[in-house]
Every structure is written in structure tokens, then in C-alpha cells.
Amino acid sequence: MFVVVGEALVDLVGQRGGRTWVAHPGGSPANVALGLARLGNPVTLVTRLGRDAFGNMVRSHLEGSGVRVAGPDDEIATSLAIATLAAGVASYDFRIEWDVGALAPLPVETRCLHTGSLATALPPGNGHVIDLVQRERERGRATISYDPNVRPALLGAAESARPEIERLVALSDVVKVSDEDLRWLYPGRPDEDVARAWLASGPALVVITRGGEGVYAVTRYLEVRRPAVPIDLVDTVGAGDSFSSGLLDGLRRADLLGGPRREALARIDRTTLLSIVDAAAMVAAITCSRPGADPPTREELDAVAKGR
């Protein structure tokens, strides 16, 4: 089972020059949970949603795809991410409150904990999330997956954001990050150099998504580079999250998740890694071919794979 911890919110996506707005369920961790569920994985999302119309919409959207939604249920306004599109690429302005409260240990059947983005960056909730990651790392039963998915508008200066991100990288087994995130965190530094440095701090696998330039992945024993999947771009909302869900799904299908599989994950062979990365890229590409964070189902992914 997967447990995802993090924000669920509503993406308000501007249309027609900002005169019309369309509401889509979103939030990076919520999108990862949605993608995992649609690919056929049992997944629980620990988050915070209001009881308002937006919260009900997000909850119904997630549960309709098989995500179990857990977490505080109180009188708050559901958080918003206001997305402005330019040539299909989204930039965000946030109206968010993140306080998930103290988090219980993961169920014993959990094979992977995924978190990241605002949930690991915004107080007061980030302290509880980081504490959970630390405790679960010490227990050693679940694979820890992390995507920084940085939002500069909420993080202040890169210099102040880096130490906490690097701490979480060191606690993780699988790290997925975009080249855009790395350019903000380490201006002027080659992203492959950062990936190797991060790998040396603790993870078994670091993957960089590069948009139209494809994917780079590195382990202690391998480096692989893959081209981008050609698509008719609609928008990039949820693309990185869809990649994460495809990546984690592929690792599960290869039996490389769970604490006892940590060394096997570190020693993943080239053929398996290429297959997993390519499938994850296809999941992201399908998401980019339609509006909003709308990842594919297993049936859709299999149909596309058969048609290639």
C-alpha cells in the first residue's frame, strides 16, 4: 500500500486571458495519489480539506478514482492554487493553509510513503510531515519518496530553502525533481552534478525531469538519459506529479518498494530502470495532452503502449 502525505487543493486555471477560470482538483501530493490509484494501486492520502464546495469537489474526485482520503476534518476554507498559463506552461499563486496535525505511524502494510511540495515547506504542517518521514526512515519498513516541487513564491530565498530540502533528500530512498526546481535551488550549477551530490547523501535513486529535454536518472551504479515523449501539448498542470505516480507504480511492479528491498532498489538494472522511466514519462505525456491534472488509468496507459 502507498501512503501519500500532503496538500489537496483546487487549481483555478485561467482561460481566455484570465477572464474565465476553471476549477480543477489539484495539489502535488494529491495528484500523485490520484495517479497511483488510477494505475491500480491501493493508496491513502493524508491531507486537509475544508467542508466547503471546493473541498467536497476534491474529495469526490479523489475517492471516485479509489483514493482513500484521511486527515483532519474541520471548518477551514479549502486551499487554492491560481494557475496562469503561458504557452501551456503553468505558473501559480497560492491561497493555502497547511496544518495537518500530528501524524500517526504508517500502517504495517505500507510499502511506500510519498510526500513533498508545500506539505514539506509550509509551517506549521511541515514540521509534522518531516517528523513522520524521520520516524519512518528510522523504522526502515517503507520506501521514502520525495518530490521537492518547489514553489518560489512561498519559499522565500533559495538559500534559506535549500537546507530543509537537502535534509529531506538525505532521508529519502527515491527523489524526483524537475530541472526547473534545480535551476532555482542551485543557479548556474549543472543539474546532473546536483543529482549526483544528492545521491551521495542517501537516496538509492534520483530522477530529474527536463520537460522537452527528457529525463535523467542516476543510481550508485547507473546513469540513464531518455528523450521526451512527443505530445500535442494542452498544458503541463500535474505533469511532474503524474511522472512521480508512474515512477512509483513502476517500482512497485518491479518489486522494488519496501524497506527490505532498499538494496535491490539501489542495484536496479539498466533494462528495468529504462522501462520504468519510459512508462513514467508516458504517464506524464498523457496528462499533458489534456487539461488539468488528469492522469491516465491503467487501461489508458496499456492501450497507448500497445499502439506504439
mmCIF file of C-alpha atoms in Angstrom, residues 14-246:
data_model
loop_
_atom_site.group_PDB
_atom_site.id
_atom_site.type_symbol
_atom_site.label_atom_id
_atom_site.label_comp_id
_atom_site.label_asym_id
_atom_site.label_seq_id
_atom_site.Cartn_x
_atom_site.Cartn_y
_atom_site.Cartn_z
ATOM 1 C CA GLY A 14 -7.209 30.960 -16.130
ATOM 2 C CA GLN A 15 -8.837 30.815 -19.552
ATOM 3 C CA ARG A 16 -9.191 33.421 -22.307
ATOM 4 C CA GLY A 17 -6.712 35.876 -20.948
ATOM 5 C CA GLY A 18 -7.830 35.476 -17.329
ATOM 6 C CA ARG A 19 -11.465 36.417 -17.868
ATOM 7 C CA THR A 20 -12.692 32.890 -17.175
ATOM 8 C CA TRP A 21 -11.470 30.453 -14.523
ATOM 9 C CA VAL A 22 -11.958 26.689 -14.460
ATOM 10 C CA ALA A 23 -11.685 24.765 -11.175
ATOM 11 C CA HIS A 24 -9.693 21.521 -11.196
ATOM 12 C CA PRO A 25 -8.870 19.345 -8.163
ATOM 13 C CA GLY A 26 -5.128 19.563 -7.519
ATOM 14 C CA GLY A 27 -2.223 19.767 -5.096
ATOM 15 C CA SER A 28 1.016 17.953 -5.904
ATOM 16 C CA PRO A 29 0.716 15.096 -3.350
ATOM 17 C CA ALA A 30 -2.997 14.703 -4.125
ATOM 18 C CA ASN A 31 -2.171 14.422 -7.820
ATOM 19 C CA VAL A 32 0.401 11.704 -7.080
ATOM 20 C CA ALA A 33 -2.166 9.786 -5.014
ATOM 21 C CA LEU A 34 -4.718 10.129 -7.819
ATOM 22 C CA GLY A 35 -2.249 8.878 -10.398
ATOM 23 C CA LEU A 36 -1.285 5.886 -8.268
ATOM 24 C CA ALA A 37 -4.915 4.933 -7.709
ATOM 25 C CA ARG A 38 -5.773 5.198 -11.399
ATOM 26 C CA LEU A 39 -2.871 2.881 -12.161
ATOM 27 C CA GLY A 40 -4.430 0.290 -9.864
ATOM 28 C CA ASN A 41 -2.574 0.831 -6.591
ATOM 29 C CA PRO A 42 -4.144 0.945 -3.104
ATOM 30 C CA VAL A 43 -3.356 4.422 -1.772
ATOM 31 C CA THR A 44 -4.281 6.607 1.181
ATOM 32 C CA LEU A 45 -3.888 10.385 1.021
ATOM 33 C CA VAL A 46 -3.391 12.099 4.383
ATOM 34 C CA THR A 47 -4.348 15.726 3.814
ATOM 35 C CA ARG A 48 -6.508 18.616 4.985
ATOM 36 C CA LEU A 49 -9.687 19.637 3.183
ATOM 37 C CA GLY A 50 -12.471 22.018 4.118
ATOM 38 C CA ARG A 51 -16.133 21.093 4.240
ATOM 39 C CA ASP A 52 -16.916 23.724 1.609
ATOM 40 C CA ALA A 53 -17.922 23.185 -2.013
ATOM 41 C CA PHE A 54 -14.310 23.079 -3.207
ATOM 42 C CA GLY A 55 -13.381 20.546 -0.531
ATOM 43 C CA ASN A 56 -16.317 18.321 -1.438
ATOM 44 C CA MET A 57 -15.331 18.516 -5.100
ATOM 45 C CA VAL A 58 -11.735 17.485 -4.394
ATOM 46 C CA ARG A 59 -12.760 14.683 -2.026
ATOM 47 C CA SER A 60 -15.281 13.259 -4.509
ATOM 48 C CA HIS A 61 -12.737 13.481 -7.320
ATOM 49 C CA LEU A 62 -10.128 11.540 -5.349
ATOM 50 C CA GLU A 63 -12.468 8.953 -3.889
ATOM 51 C CA GLY A 64 -14.051 8.426 -7.297
ATOM 52 C CA SER A 65 -10.705 7.110 -8.537
ATOM 53 C CA GLY A 66 -10.142 4.907 -5.499
ATOM 54 C CA VAL A 67 -8.060 7.147 -3.225
ATOM 55 C CA ARG A 68 -8.793 6.803 0.477
ATOM 56 C CA VAL A 69 -8.808 10.335 1.928
ATOM 57 C CA ALA A 70 -7.805 10.764 5.585
ATOM 58 C CA GLY A 71 -6.817 13.647 7.834
ATOM 59 C CA PRO A 72 -8.328 16.497 9.884
ATOM 60 C CA ASP A 73 -11.899 17.454 9.067
ATOM 61 C CA ASP A 74 -12.612 20.930 10.357
ATOM 62 C CA GLU A 75 -14.043 24.306 9.476
ATOM 63 C CA ILE A 76 -11.429 25.704 7.120
ATOM 64 C CA ALA A 77 -11.548 27.039 3.601
ATOM 65 C CA THR A 78 -10.130 24.634 1.040
ATOM 66 C CA SER A 79 -6.827 25.930 -0.288
ATOM 67 C CA LEU A 80 -6.490 27.378 -3.788
ATOM 68 C CA ALA A 81 -3.707 27.469 -6.392
ATOM 69 C CA ILE A 82 -4.383 30.077 -9.056
ATOM 70 C CA ALA A 83 -2.711 28.844 -12.233
ATOM 71 C CA THR A 84 -1.878 31.184 -15.105
ATOM 72 C CA LEU A 85 -0.983 29.518 -18.395
ATOM 73 C CA ALA A 86 1.508 30.813 -20.949
ATOM 74 C CA ALA A 87 2.016 28.563 -23.983
ATOM 75 C CA GLY A 88 0.547 25.725 -21.932
ATOM 76 C CA VAL A 89 3.008 26.133 -19.050
ATOM 77 C CA ALA A 90 1.505 26.941 -15.655
ATOM 78 C CA SER A 91 2.700 29.441 -13.055
ATOM 79 C CA TYR A 92 0.995 29.619 -9.655
ATOM 80 C CA ASP A 93 -0.249 31.991 -6.995
ATOM 81 C CA PHE A 94 -1.367 30.273 -3.781
ATOM 82 C CA ARG A 95 -4.040 30.812 -1.132
ATOM 83 C CA ILE A 96 -3.170 27.968 1.203
ATOM 84 C CA GLU A 97 -3.285 26.936 4.842
ATOM 85 C CA TRP A 98 -1.364 23.786 5.803
ATOM 86 C CA ASP A 99 -1.744 22.342 9.293
ATOM 87 C CA VAL A 100 -2.261 18.600 9.208
ATOM 88 C CA GLY A 101 -1.632 17.999 12.923
ATOM 89 C CA ALA A 102 0.424 15.230 14.497
ATOM 90 C CA LEU A 103 0.717 12.196 12.211
ATOM 91 C CA ALA A 104 0.372 8.599 13.373
ATOM 92 C CA PRO A 105 2.863 5.897 12.343
ATOM 93 C CA LEU A 106 2.152 4.301 8.991
ATOM 94 C CA PRO A 107 0.081 1.105 8.837
ATOM 95 C CA VAL A 108 2.251 -2.014 8.828
ATOM 96 C CA GLU A 109 1.209 -2.887 5.264
ATOM 97 C CA THR A 110 2.615 0.376 3.869
ATOM 98 C CA ARG A 111 5.388 -0.215 1.350
ATOM 99 C CA CYS A 112 5.951 3.406 0.309
ATOM 100 C CA LEU A 113 5.498 6.856 1.851
ATOM 101 C CA HIS A 114 5.463 9.756 -0.625
ATOM 102 C CA THR A 115 5.475 13.439 0.241
ATOM 103 C CA GLY A 116 6.814 16.774 -0.929
ATOM 104 C CA SER A 117 5.922 20.201 -2.269
ATOM 105 C CA LEU A 118 4.077 22.585 0.059
ATOM 106 C CA ALA A 119 3.470 19.893 2.678
ATOM 107 C CA THR A 120 7.178 19.790 3.489
ATOM 108 C CA ALA A 121 7.734 23.542 3.202
ATOM 109 C CA LEU A 122 4.861 25.417 4.865
ATOM 110 C CA PRO A 123 4.550 25.739 8.657
ATOM 111 C CA PRO A 124 3.074 24.581 10.866
ATOM 112 C CA GLY A 125 2.209 21.389 8.999
ATOM 113 C CA ASN A 126 5.645 20.798 7.517
ATOM 114 C CA GLY A 127 7.110 20.044 10.947
ATOM 115 C CA HIS A 128 4.684 17.153 11.430
ATOM 116 C CA VAL A 129 5.389 15.784 7.943
ATOM 117 C CA ILE A 130 9.160 15.934 8.372
ATOM 118 C CA ASP A 131 8.846 14.271 11.778
ATOM 119 C CA LEU A 132 6.870 11.417 10.178
ATOM 120 C CA VAL A 133 9.493 10.974 7.458
ATOM 121 C CA GLN A 134 12.252 10.877 10.086
ATOM 122 C CA ARG A 135 10.404 8.292 12.198
ATOM 123 C CA GLU A 136 9.551 6.071 9.239
ATOM 124 C CA ARG A 137 13.110 6.227 7.968
ATOM 125 C CA GLU A 138 14.323 5.038 11.364
ATOM 126 C CA ARG A 139 11.753 2.220 11.373
ATOM 127 C CA GLY A 140 13.027 1.150 7.953
ATOM 128 C CA ARG A 141 9.868 -0.607 6.780
ATOM 129 C CA ALA A 142 8.767 1.649 3.907
ATOM 130 C CA THR A 143 10.433 3.242 0.917
ATOM 131 C CA ILE A 144 10.505 7.036 1.316
ATOM 132 C CA SER A 145 9.714 9.017 -1.839
ATOM 133 C CA TYR A 146 10.151 12.795 -2.078
ATOM 134 C CA ASP A 147 9.500 15.469 -4.698
ATOM 135 C CA PRO A 148 10.508 18.998 -3.592
ATOM 136 C CA ASN A 149 8.256 20.543 -6.294
ATOM 137 C CA VAL A 150 9.371 23.982 -5.144
ATOM 138 C CA ARG A 151 7.068 26.993 -5.200
ATOM 139 C CA PRO A 152 9.379 30.022 -5.047
ATOM 140 C CA ALA A 153 6.555 32.440 -4.241
ATOM 141 C CA LEU A 154 6.060 30.654 -0.902
ATOM 142 C CA LEU A 155 9.634 29.705 -0.028
ATOM 143 C CA GLY A 156 11.488 32.995 0.074
ATOM 144 C CA ALA A 157 15.165 32.841 -0.900
ATOM 145 C CA ALA A 158 16.680 29.670 -2.316
ATOM 146 C CA GLU A 159 19.487 29.892 0.231
ATOM 147 C CA SER A 160 17.033 29.523 3.103
ATOM 148 C CA ALA A 161 15.011 26.756 1.418
ATOM 149 C CA ARG A 162 17.948 24.522 0.465
ATOM 150 C CA PRO A 163 18.903 23.102 3.905
ATOM 151 C CA GLU A 164 15.465 21.613 4.622
ATOM 152 C CA ILE A 165 15.158 20.240 1.099
ATOM 153 C CA GLU A 166 18.609 18.658 1.343
ATOM 154 C CA ARG A 167 17.685 17.175 4.720
ATOM 155 C CA LEU A 168 14.619 15.502 3.204
ATOM 156 C CA VAL A 169 16.620 14.289 0.220
ATOM 157 C CA ALA A 170 19.038 12.573 2.609
ATOM 158 C CA LEU A 171 16.140 10.860 4.403
ATOM 159 C CA SER A 172 14.610 9.566 1.165
ATOM 160 C CA ASP A 173 15.103 6.496 -0.988
ATOM 161 C CA VAL A 174 13.584 7.876 -4.194
ATOM 162 C CA VAL A 175 13.829 11.544 -5.173
ATOM 163 C CA LYS A 176 12.163 13.025 -8.228
ATOM 164 C CA VAL A 177 12.870 16.669 -9.067
ATOM 165 C CA SER A 178 12.440 18.930 -12.099
ATOM 166 C CA ASP A 179 15.253 20.803 -13.799
ATOM 167 C CA GLU A 180 13.259 23.989 -13.180
ATOM 168 C CA ASP A 181 13.360 23.322 -9.427
ATOM 169 C CA LEU A 182 17.108 22.742 -9.565
ATOM 170 C CA ARG A 183 17.730 25.949 -11.525
ATOM 171 C CA TRP A 184 16.010 27.862 -8.728
ATOM 172 C CA LEU A 185 17.727 25.980 -5.921
ATOM 173 C CA TYR A 186 21.235 25.954 -7.456
ATOM 174 C CA PRO A 187 21.524 28.701 -10.084
ATOM 175 C CA GLY A 188 24.261 28.023 -12.601
ATOM 176 C CA ARG A 189 25.040 24.540 -11.309
ATOM 177 C CA PRO A 190 24.574 21.610 -13.745
ATOM 178 C CA ASP A 191 21.553 19.579 -12.687
ATOM 179 C CA GLU A 192 23.377 16.265 -13.158
ATOM 180 C CA ASP A 193 26.022 17.407 -10.663
ATOM 181 C CA VAL A 194 23.271 18.180 -8.148
ATOM 182 C CA ALA A 195 21.679 14.779 -8.740
ATOM 183 C CA ARG A 196 24.971 13.009 -8.043
ATOM 184 C CA ALA A 197 25.525 15.058 -4.890
ATOM 185 C CA TRP A 198 22.025 14.288 -3.680
ATOM 186 C CA LEU A 199 22.530 10.606 -4.429
ATOM 187 C CA ALA A 200 25.682 10.578 -2.302
ATOM 188 C CA SER A 201 23.700 11.947 0.667
ATOM 189 C CA GLY A 202 21.422 8.921 0.949
ATOM 190 C CA PRO A 203 18.853 8.108 -1.775
ATOM 191 C CA ALA A 204 19.009 4.969 -3.899
ATOM 192 C CA LEU A 205 17.557 6.717 -6.972
ATOM 193 C CA VAL A 206 17.417 10.352 -8.115
ATOM 194 C CA VAL A 207 15.396 11.286 -11.209
ATOM 195 C CA ILE A 208 15.340 14.679 -12.951
ATOM 196 C CA THR A 209 12.502 15.543 -15.311
ATOM 197 C CA ARG A 210 13.504 18.050 -18.003
ATOM 198 C CA GLY A 211 10.302 18.802 -19.880
ATOM 199 C CA GLY A 212 11.025 18.735 -23.602
ATOM 200 C CA GLU A 213 14.588 17.571 -22.911
ATOM 201 C CA GLY A 214 13.501 14.246 -21.424
ATOM 202 C CA VAL A 215 14.633 12.509 -18.219
ATOM 203 C CA TYR A 216 17.887 11.842 -16.377
ATOM 204 C CA ALA A 217 18.116 9.145 -13.681
ATOM 205 C CA VAL A 218 21.066 8.120 -11.535
ATOM 206 C CA THR A 219 21.853 5.379 -9.020
ATOM 207 C CA ARG A 220 25.148 4.323 -7.459
ATOM 208 C CA TYR A 221 25.777 2.092 -10.465
ATOM 209 C CA LEU A 222 23.868 3.632 -13.396
ATOM 210 C CA GLU A 223 23.166 6.858 -15.231
ATOM 211 C CA VAL A 224 20.440 6.909 -17.882
ATOM 212 C CA ARG A 225 19.115 9.658 -20.163
ATOM 213 C CA ARG A 226 15.866 9.367 -22.067
ATOM 214 C CA PRO A 227 14.309 11.684 -24.672
ATOM 215 C CA ALA A 228 10.957 13.369 -24.147
ATOM 216 C CA VAL A 229 7.790 11.678 -25.362
ATOM 217 C CA PRO A 230 6.336 13.631 -28.328
ATOM 218 C CA ILE A 231 2.911 15.069 -27.463
ATOM 219 C CA ASP A 232 0.304 17.576 -28.555
ATOM 220 C CA LEU A 233 0.637 19.831 -25.513
ATOM 221 C CA VAL A 234 -2.507 21.151 -23.854
ATOM 222 C CA ASP A 235 -0.923 22.183 -20.534
ATOM 223 C CA THR A 236 1.659 20.996 -18.014
ATOM 224 C CA VAL A 237 -0.600 21.083 -14.935
ATOM 225 C CA GLY A 238 0.155 17.942 -12.896
ATOM 226 C CA ALA A 239 2.755 16.615 -15.349
ATOM 227 C CA GLY A 240 5.517 16.152 -12.774
ATOM 228 C CA ASP A 241 3.101 14.580 -10.304
ATOM 229 C CA SER A 242 1.922 12.146 -12.957
ATOM 230 C CA PHE A 243 5.539 11.223 -13.633
ATOM 231 C CA SER A 244 6.008 10.534 -9.920
ATOM 232 C CA SER A 245 2.974 8.267 -9.810
ATOM 233 C CA GLY A 246 4.193 6.391 -12.892
#
